[in-house]
Tab-separated table of C-alpha atoms in Angstrom:
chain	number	residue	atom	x	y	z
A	631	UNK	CA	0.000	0.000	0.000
A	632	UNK	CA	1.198	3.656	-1.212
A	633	UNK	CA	-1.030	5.124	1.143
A	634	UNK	CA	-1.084	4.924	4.753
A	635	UNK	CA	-2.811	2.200	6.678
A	636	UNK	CA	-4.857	2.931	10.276
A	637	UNK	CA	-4.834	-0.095	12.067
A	638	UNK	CA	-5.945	-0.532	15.298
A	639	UNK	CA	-3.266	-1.764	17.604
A	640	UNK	CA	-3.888	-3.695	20.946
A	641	UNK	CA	-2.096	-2.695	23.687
A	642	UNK	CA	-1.384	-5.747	26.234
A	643	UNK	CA	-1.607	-5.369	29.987
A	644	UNK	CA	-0.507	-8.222	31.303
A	645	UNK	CA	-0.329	-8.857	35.119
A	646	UNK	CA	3.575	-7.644	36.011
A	647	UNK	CA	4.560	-11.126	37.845
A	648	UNK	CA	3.638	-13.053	34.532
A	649	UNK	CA	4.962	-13.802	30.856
A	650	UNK	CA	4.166	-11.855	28.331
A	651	UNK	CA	3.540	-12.306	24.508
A	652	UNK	CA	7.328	-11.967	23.723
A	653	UNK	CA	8.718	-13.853	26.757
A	654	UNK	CA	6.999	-16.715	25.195
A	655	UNK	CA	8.388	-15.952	21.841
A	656	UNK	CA	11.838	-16.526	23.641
A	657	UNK	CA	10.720	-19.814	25.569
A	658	UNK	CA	9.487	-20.971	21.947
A	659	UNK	CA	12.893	-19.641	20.321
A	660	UNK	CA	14.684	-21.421	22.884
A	661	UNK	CA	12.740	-25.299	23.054
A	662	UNK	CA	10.906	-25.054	19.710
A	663	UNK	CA	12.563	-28.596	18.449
A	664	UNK	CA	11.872	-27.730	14.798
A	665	UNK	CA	13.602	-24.295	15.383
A	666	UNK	CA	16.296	-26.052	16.879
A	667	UNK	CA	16.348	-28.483	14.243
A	668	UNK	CA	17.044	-25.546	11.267
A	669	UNK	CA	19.408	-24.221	13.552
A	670	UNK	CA	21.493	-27.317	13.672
A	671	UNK	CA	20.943	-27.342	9.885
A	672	UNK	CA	22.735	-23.958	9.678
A	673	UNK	CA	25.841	-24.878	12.035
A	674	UNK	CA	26.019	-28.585	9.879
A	675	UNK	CA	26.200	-26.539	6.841
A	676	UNK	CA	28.569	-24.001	8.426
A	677	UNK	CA	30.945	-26.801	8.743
A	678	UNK	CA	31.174	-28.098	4.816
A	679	UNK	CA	33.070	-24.497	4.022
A	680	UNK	CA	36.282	-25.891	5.844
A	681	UNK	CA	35.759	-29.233	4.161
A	682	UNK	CA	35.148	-28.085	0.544
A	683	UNK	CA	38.504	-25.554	1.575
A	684	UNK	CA	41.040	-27.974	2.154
A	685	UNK	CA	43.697	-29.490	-0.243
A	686	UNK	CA	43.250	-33.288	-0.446
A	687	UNK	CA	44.743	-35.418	1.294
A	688	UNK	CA	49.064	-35.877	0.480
A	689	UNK	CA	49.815	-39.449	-1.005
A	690	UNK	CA	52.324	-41.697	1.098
A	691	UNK	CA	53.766	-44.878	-0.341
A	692	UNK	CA	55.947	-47.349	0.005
A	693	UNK	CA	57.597	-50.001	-2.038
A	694	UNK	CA	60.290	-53.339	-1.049
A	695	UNK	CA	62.547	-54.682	-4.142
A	696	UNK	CA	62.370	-58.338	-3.420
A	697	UNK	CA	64.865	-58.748	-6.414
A	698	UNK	CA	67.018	-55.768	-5.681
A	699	UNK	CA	67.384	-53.706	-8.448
A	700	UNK	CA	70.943	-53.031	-9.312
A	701	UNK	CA	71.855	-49.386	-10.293
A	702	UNK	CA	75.952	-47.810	-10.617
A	703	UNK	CA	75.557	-47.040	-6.654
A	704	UNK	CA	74.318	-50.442	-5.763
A	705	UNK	CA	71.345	-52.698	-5.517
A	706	UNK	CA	67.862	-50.412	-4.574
A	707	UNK	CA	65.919	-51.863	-1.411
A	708	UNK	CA	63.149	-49.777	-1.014
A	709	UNK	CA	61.212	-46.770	-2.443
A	710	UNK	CA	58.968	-43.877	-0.333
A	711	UNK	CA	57.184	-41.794	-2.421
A	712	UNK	CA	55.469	-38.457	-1.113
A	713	UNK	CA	52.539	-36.801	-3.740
A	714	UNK	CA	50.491	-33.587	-3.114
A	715	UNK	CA	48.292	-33.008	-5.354
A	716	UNK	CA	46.889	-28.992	-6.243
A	717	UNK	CA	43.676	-28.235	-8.069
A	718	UNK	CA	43.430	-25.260	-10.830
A	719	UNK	CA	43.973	-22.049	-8.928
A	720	UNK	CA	40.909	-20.827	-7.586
A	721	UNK	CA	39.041	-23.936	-7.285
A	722	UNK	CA	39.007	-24.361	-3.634
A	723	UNK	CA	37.889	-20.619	-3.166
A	724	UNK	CA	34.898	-21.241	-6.034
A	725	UNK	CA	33.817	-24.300	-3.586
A	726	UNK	CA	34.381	-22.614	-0.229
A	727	UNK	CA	32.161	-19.342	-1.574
A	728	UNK	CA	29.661	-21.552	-2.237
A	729	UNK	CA	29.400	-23.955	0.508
A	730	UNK	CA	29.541	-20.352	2.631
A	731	UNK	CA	26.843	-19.043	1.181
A	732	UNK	CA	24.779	-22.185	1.197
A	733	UNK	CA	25.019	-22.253	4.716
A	734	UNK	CA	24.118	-18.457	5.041
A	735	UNK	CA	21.227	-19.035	2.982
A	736	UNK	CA	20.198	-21.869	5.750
A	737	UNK	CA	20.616	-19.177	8.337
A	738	UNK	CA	18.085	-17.103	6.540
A	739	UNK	CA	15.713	-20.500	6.114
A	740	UNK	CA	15.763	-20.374	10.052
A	741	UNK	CA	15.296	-16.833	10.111
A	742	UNK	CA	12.421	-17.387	8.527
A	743	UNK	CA	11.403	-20.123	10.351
A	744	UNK	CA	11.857	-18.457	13.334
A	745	UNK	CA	9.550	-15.780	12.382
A	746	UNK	CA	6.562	-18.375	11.573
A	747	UNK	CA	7.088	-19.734	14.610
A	748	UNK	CA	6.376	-16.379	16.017
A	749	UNK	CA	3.474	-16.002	14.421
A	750	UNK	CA	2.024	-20.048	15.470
A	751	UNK	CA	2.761	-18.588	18.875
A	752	UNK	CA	0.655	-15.832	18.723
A	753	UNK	CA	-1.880	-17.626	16.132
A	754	UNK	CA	-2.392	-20.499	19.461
A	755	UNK	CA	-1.723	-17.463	22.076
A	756	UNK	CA	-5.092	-15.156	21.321
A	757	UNK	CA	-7.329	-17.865	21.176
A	758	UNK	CA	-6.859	-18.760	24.718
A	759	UNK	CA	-7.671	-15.062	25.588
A	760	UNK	CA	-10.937	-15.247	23.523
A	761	UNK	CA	-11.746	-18.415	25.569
A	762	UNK	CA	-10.744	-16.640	28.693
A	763	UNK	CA	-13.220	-13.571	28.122
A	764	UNK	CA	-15.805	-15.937	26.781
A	765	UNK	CA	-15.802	-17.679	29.588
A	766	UNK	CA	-16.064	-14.258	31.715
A	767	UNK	CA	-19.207	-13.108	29.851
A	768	UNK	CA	-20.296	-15.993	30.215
A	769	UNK	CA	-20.468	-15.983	33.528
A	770	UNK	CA	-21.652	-12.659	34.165
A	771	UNK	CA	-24.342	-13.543	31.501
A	772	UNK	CA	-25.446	-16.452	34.378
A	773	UNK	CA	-25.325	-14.190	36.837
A	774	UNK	CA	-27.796	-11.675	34.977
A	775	UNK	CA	-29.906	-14.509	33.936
A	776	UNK	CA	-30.480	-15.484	37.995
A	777	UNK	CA	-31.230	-11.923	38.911
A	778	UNK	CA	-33.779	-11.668	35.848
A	779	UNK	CA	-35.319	-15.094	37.415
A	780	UNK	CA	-35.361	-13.440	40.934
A	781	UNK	CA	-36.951	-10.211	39.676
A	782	UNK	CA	-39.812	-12.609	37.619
A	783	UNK	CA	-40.677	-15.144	40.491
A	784	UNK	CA	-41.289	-12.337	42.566
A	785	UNK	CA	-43.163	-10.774	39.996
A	786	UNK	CA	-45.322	-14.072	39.529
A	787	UNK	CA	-46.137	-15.079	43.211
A	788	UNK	CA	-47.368	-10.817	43.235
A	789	UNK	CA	-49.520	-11.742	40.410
A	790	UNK	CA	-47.442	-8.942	38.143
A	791	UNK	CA	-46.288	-11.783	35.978
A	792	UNK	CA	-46.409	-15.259	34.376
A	793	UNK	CA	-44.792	-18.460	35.027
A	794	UNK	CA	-43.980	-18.460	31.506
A	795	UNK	CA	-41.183	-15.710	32.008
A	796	UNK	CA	-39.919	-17.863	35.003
A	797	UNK	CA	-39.724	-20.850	32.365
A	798	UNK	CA	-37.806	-18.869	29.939
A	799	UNK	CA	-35.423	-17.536	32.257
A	800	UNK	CA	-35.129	-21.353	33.278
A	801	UNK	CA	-34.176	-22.348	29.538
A	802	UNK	CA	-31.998	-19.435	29.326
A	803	UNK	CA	-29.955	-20.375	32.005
A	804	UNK	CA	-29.674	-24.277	31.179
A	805	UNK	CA	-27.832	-23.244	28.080
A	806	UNK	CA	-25.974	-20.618	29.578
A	807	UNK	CA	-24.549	-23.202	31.884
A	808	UNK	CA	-23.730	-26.182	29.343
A	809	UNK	CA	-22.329	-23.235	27.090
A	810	UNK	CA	-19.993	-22.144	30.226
A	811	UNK	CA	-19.006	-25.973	30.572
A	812	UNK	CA	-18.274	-26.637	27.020
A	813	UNK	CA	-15.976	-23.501	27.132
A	814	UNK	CA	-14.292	-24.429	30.210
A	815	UNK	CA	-13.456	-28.395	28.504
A	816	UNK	CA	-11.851	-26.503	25.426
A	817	UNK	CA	-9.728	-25.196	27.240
A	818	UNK	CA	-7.398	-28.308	27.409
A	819	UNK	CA	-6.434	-28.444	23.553
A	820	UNK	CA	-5.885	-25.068	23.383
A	821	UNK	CA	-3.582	-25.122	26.238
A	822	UNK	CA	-1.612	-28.417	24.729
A	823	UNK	CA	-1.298	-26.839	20.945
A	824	UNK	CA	0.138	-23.402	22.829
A	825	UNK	CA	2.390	-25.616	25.110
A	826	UNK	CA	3.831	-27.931	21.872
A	827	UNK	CA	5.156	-25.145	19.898
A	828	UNK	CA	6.857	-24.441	23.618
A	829	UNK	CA	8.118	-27.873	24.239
A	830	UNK	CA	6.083	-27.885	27.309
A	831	UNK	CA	4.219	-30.238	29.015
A	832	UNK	CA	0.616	-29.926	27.617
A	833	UNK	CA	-1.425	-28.696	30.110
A	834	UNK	CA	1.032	-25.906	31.743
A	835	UNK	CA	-0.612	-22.871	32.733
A	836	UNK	CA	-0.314	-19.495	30.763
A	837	UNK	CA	-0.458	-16.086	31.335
A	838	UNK	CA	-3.485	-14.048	29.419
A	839	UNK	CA	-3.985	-10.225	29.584
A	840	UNK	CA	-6.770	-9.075	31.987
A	841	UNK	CA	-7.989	-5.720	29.448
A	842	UNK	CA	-7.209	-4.554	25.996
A	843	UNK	CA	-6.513	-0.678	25.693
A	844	UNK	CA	-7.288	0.542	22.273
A	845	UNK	CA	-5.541	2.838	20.496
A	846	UNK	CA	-6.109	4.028	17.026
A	847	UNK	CA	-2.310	4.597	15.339
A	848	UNK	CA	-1.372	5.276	11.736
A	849	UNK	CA	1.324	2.637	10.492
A	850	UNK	CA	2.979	3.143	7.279
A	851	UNK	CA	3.430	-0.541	5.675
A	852	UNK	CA	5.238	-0.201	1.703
A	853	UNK	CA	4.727	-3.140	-0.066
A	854	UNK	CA	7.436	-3.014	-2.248
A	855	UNK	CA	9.603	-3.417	0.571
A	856	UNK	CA	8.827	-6.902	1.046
A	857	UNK	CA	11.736	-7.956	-1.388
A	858	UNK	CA	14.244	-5.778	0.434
A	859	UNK	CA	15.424	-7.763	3.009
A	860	UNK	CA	12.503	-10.833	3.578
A	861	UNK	CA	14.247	-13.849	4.971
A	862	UNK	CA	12.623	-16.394	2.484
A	863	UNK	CA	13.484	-14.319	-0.782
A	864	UNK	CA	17.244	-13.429	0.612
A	865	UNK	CA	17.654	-17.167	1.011
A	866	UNK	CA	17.113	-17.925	-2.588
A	867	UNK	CA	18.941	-15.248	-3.621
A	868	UNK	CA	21.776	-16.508	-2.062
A	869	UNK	CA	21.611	-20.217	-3.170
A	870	UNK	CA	21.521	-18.308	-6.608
A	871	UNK	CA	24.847	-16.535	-5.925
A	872	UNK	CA	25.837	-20.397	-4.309
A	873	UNK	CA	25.045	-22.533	-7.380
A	874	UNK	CA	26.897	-19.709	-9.439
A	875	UNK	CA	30.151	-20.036	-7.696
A	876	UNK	CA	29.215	-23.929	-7.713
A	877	UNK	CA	29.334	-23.237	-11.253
A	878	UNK	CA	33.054	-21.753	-11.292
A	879	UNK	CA	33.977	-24.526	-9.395
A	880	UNK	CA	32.849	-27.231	-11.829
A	881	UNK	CA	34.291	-25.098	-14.800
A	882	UNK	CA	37.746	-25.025	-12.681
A	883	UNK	CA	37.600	-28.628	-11.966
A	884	UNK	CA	37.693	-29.631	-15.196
A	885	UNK	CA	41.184	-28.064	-15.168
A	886	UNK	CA	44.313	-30.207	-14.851
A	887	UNK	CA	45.348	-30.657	-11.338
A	888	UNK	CA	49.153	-30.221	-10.796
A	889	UNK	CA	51.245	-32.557	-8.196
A	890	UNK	CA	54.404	-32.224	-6.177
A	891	UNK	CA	56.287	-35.304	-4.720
A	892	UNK	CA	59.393	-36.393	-3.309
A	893	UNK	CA	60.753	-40.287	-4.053
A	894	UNK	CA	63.304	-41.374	-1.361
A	895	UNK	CA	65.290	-44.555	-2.890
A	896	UNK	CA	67.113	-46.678	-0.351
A	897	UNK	CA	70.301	-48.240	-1.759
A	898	UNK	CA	72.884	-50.749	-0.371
A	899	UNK	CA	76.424	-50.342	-1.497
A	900	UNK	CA	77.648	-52.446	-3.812
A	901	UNK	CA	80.408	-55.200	-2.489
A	902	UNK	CA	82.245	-56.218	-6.028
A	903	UNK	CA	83.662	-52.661	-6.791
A	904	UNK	CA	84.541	-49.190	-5.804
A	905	UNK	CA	82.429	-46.484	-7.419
A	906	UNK	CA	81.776	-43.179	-6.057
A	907	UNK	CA	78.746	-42.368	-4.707
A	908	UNK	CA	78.917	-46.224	-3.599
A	909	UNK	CA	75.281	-47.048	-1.750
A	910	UNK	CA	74.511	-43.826	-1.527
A	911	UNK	CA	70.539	-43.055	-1.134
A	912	UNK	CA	68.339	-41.813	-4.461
A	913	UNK	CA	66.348	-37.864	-3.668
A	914	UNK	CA	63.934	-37.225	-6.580
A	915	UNK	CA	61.468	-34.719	-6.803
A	916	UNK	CA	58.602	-35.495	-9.010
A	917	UNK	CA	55.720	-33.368	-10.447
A	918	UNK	CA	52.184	-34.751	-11.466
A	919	UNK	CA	50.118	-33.719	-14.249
A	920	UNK	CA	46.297	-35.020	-14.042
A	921	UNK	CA	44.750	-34.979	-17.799
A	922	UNK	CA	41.080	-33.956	-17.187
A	923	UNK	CA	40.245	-35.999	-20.622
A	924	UNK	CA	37.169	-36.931	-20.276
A	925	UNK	CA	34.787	-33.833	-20.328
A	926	UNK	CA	31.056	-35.474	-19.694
A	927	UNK	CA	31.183	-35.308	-15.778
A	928	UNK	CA	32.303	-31.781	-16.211
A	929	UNK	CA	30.171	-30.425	-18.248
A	930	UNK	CA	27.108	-31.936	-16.645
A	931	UNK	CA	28.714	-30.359	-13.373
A	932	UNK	CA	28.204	-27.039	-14.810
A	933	UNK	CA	24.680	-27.526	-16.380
A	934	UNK	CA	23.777	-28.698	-13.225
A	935	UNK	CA	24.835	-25.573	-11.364
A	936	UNK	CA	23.273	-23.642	-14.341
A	937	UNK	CA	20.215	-25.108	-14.001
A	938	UNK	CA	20.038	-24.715	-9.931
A	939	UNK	CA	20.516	-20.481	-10.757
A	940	UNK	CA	17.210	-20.941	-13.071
A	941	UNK	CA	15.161	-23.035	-10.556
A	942	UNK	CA	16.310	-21.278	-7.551
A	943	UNK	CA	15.396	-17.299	-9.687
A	944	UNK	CA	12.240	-18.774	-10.456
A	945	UNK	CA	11.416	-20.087	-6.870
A	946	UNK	CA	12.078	-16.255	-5.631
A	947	UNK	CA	9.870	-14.873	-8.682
A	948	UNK	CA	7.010	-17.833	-7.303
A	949	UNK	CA	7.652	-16.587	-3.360
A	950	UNK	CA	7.988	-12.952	-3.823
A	951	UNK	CA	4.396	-13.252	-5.693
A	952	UNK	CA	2.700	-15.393	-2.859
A	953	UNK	CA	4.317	-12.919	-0.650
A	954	UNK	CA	2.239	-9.839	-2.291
A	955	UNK	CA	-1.174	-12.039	-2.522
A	956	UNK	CA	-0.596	-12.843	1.156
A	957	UNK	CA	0.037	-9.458	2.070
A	958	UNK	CA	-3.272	-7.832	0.239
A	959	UNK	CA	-5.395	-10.862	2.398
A	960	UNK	CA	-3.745	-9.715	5.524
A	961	UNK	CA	-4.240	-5.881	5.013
A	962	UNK	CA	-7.957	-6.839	4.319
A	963	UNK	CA	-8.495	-9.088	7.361
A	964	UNK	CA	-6.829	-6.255	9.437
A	965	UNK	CA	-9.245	-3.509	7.935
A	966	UNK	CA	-11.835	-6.543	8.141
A	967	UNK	CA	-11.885	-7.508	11.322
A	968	UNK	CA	-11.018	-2.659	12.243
A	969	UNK	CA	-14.350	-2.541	10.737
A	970	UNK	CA	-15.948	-5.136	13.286
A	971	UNK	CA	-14.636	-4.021	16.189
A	972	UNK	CA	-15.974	-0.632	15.673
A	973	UNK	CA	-19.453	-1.915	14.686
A	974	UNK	CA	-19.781	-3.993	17.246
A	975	UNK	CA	-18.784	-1.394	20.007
A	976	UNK	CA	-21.606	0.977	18.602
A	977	UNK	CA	-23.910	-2.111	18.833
A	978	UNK	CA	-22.576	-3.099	22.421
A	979	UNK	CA	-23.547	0.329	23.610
A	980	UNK	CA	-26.508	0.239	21.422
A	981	UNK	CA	-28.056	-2.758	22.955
A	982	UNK	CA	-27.165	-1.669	26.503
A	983	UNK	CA	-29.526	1.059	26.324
A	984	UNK	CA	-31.876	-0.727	25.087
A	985	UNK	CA	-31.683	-3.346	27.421
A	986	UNK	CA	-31.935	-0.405	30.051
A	987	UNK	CA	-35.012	0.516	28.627
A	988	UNK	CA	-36.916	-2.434	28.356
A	989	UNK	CA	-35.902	-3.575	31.619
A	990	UNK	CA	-36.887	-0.308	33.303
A	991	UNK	CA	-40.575	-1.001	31.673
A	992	UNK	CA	-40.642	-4.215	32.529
A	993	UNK	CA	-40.252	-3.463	36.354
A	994	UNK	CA	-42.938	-1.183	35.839
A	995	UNK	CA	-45.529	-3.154	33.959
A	996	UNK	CA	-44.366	-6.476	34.679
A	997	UNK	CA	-44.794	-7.025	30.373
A	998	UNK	CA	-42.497	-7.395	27.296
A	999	UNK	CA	-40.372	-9.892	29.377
A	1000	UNK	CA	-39.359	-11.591	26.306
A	1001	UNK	CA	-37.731	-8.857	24.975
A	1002	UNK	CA	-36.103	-8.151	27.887
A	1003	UNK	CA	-34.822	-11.672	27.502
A	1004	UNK	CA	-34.125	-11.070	23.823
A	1005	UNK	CA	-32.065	-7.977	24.255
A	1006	UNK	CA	-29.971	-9.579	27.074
A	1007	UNK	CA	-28.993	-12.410	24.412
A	1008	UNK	CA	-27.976	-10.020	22.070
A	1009	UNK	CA	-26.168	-7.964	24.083
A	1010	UNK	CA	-24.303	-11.306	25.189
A	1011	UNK	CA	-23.577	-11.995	21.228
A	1012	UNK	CA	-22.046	-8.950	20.539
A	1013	UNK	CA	-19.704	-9.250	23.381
A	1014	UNK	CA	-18.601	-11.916	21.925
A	1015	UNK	CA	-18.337	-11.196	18.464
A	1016	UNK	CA	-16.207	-8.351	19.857
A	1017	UNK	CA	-13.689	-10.226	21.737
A	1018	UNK	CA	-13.579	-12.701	18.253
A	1019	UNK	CA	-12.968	-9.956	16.192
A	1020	UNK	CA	-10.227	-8.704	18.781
A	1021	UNK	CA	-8.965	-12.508	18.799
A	1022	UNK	CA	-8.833	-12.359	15.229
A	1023	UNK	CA	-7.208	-8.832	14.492
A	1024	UNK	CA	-4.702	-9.956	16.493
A	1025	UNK	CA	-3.586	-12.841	14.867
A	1026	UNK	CA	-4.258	-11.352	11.072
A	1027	UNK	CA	-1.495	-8.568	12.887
A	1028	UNK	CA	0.975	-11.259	13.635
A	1029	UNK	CA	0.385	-12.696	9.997
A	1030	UNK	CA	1.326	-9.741	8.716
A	1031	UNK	CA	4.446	-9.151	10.747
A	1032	UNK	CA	5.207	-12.465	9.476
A	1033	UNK	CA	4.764	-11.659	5.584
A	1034	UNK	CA	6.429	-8.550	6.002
A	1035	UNK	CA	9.168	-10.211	8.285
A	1036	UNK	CA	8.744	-7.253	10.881
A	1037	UNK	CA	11.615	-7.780	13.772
């Protein structure tokens, strides 16, 4: 979006002995086993750069003349022969760049999945608020319900009202009551998904805010910046830069490889003459030449790597898209569920007067019970619609941090 965005933006008040919100983003950083997991990936990968680095290994043989080889200095015993072998300059710095940025395109992967984790926390964390203040209303909707039944017994046995409104008060609060239990059971699986993405045991207690405080803030959110610096996209760029230096490497590997060795001779001196030099020991240094002849390997090494840079360009082109599609669904469900909030306070307040009303005429006249009734019920709906749409602004919020990878 060009233009700028009023959101409405919860403000948490969370009791000051407890957790909040980002405390358990850190538990969940901390235990999270499939954070940990990409983690390890990153440190695994970290440690192919000094592998892929390294010279190979130096060549040490050794050879025994069981029929002694006679030379002018005498009869040879035994060879050692030391070979190191080079590849094409800049081969090993070709593999080391991209093994390095292979593994600091994993680090970005766990960025990323860091940041989804952040946002499963949250997505599992609101819902046990919205159970928590339905659970509340509910209550206080019981407790209303049982004065109303009060106020219309007394009413009836004064001969100012009817059993009926005693029965419908009575029906009222028998689903009022199974409604409160039914919310109090669910709390259980919401507790154990929250407590998995911590690594905790499943029914550990939590922390929920008491009250929201509303605030109405502008937030400027640019679209276009998504492809700045968005974990997922920066990790495919990379692997693009990795499979092009893997691609240098192949091209380099097809190069001849140049060795360096040392052959120690042993020789015993020889018995039927004089000769200088007489059993003196045989120093030659050698050099290696390997003939890269046959090309097939090679070249399929580099199409490979050329290939990977296509793929891996068209998998950013395929996530930077998603990434804009997301983001338009969760700017809507944030104006969405704005929108909702704001109706539904004008139709709390609404219905309170209302309810005022009718219940003021009703201890009056002793008539229009029902309505009362009816009004109450409503009232109680769009309480809870309200906290929903709270529940649910909230987590569209964390999706969008998400998409937009906000720190």
């Amino acid at each position: 979006m060009k233009n700028v965005l009023t959101i409405l933006f919860v403000l948490t008040s969370i009791l000051s002995n407890g957790q909040t919100l980002e405390d358990y983003f850190k538990v969940a950083a901390e235990n999270n086993p499939g954070l940990l997991s990409q983690y390890k990936d990153f440190e695994a990968a970290l440690q192919k750069v000094p592998q892929v680095k390294a010279l190979p290994d130096p060549n040490l043989s050794f050879g025994y003349f069981i029929s002694p080889v006679e030379t002018r200095v005498g009869p040879q015993k035994a060879r050692f022969s030391l070979t190191q072998m080079f590849p094409w300059f800049g081969t090993l710095k070709a593999q080391g760049d991209a093994a390095a940025l292979m593994a600091e395109a994993k680090y970005q992967s766990f960025l990323d999945a860091r940041n989804k984790l952040y946002y499963e926390v949250s997505a599992a964390y609101f819902p046990l608020y919205e159970l928590k203040e339905w659970v509340r209303i509910e209550e206080d909707n019981i407790a209303i319900l049982e004065s109303y039944r009060t106020v219309s017994n007394t009413k009836f046995k004064n001969g100012l009202g009817s059993l009926v409104d005693v029965l419908r008060v009575d029906v009222l609060l028998k689903e009022a009551r199974t409604n409160l239990g039914v919310l109090k059971n669910k709390e259980i699986p919401l507790l154990a998904s929250f407590n998995k993405l911590l690594d905790r045991k499943e029914d550990e207690q939590i922390n929920i805010p008491e009250t929201f405080g509303v605030n109405v803030l502008p937030i400027d959110y640019v679209k276009d910046s998504l492809v700045v610096d968005h974990p997922l996209l920066n990790s495919l760029e990379l692997k693009v830069k990795a499979a092009a230096a893997s691609e240098r490497a192949a091209l380099k590997q097809g190069l001849p490889k140049v060795g360096v060795g040392l052959d120690y001779v042993m020789v015993d001196k020889r018995t039927d003459m004089v000769v200088p030099d007489n059993g003196k020991d045989v120093l030659m240094p050698m050099v290696t030449l390997s003939l890269p002849l046959f090309r097939g390997k090679y070249r399929a090494a580099e199409k490979e790597a050329q290939l990977m840079q296509e793929s891996y360009a068209l998998q950013k082109k395929e996530v930077t898209n998603t990434l804009k599609t997301n983001y338009e669904m969760a700017v809507f469900d944030i104006r969405q569920q704005t929108d909702l909030i704001s109706l539904f306070d004008e139709q709390i307040m609404e219905s309170e007067q209302a309810l005022n009303l009718l219940f003021t005429a009703y201890g009056n006249s002793g008539k229009d019970f029902e309505e009362v009734l009816r009004m109450q019920q409503q009232l109680l709906k769009y309480t809870k619609l309200k906290i929903s749409a709270l529940t649910q602004y909230e987590i569209a919020l964390a999706k969008f941090n998400y998409i937009t990878a906000k720190k």
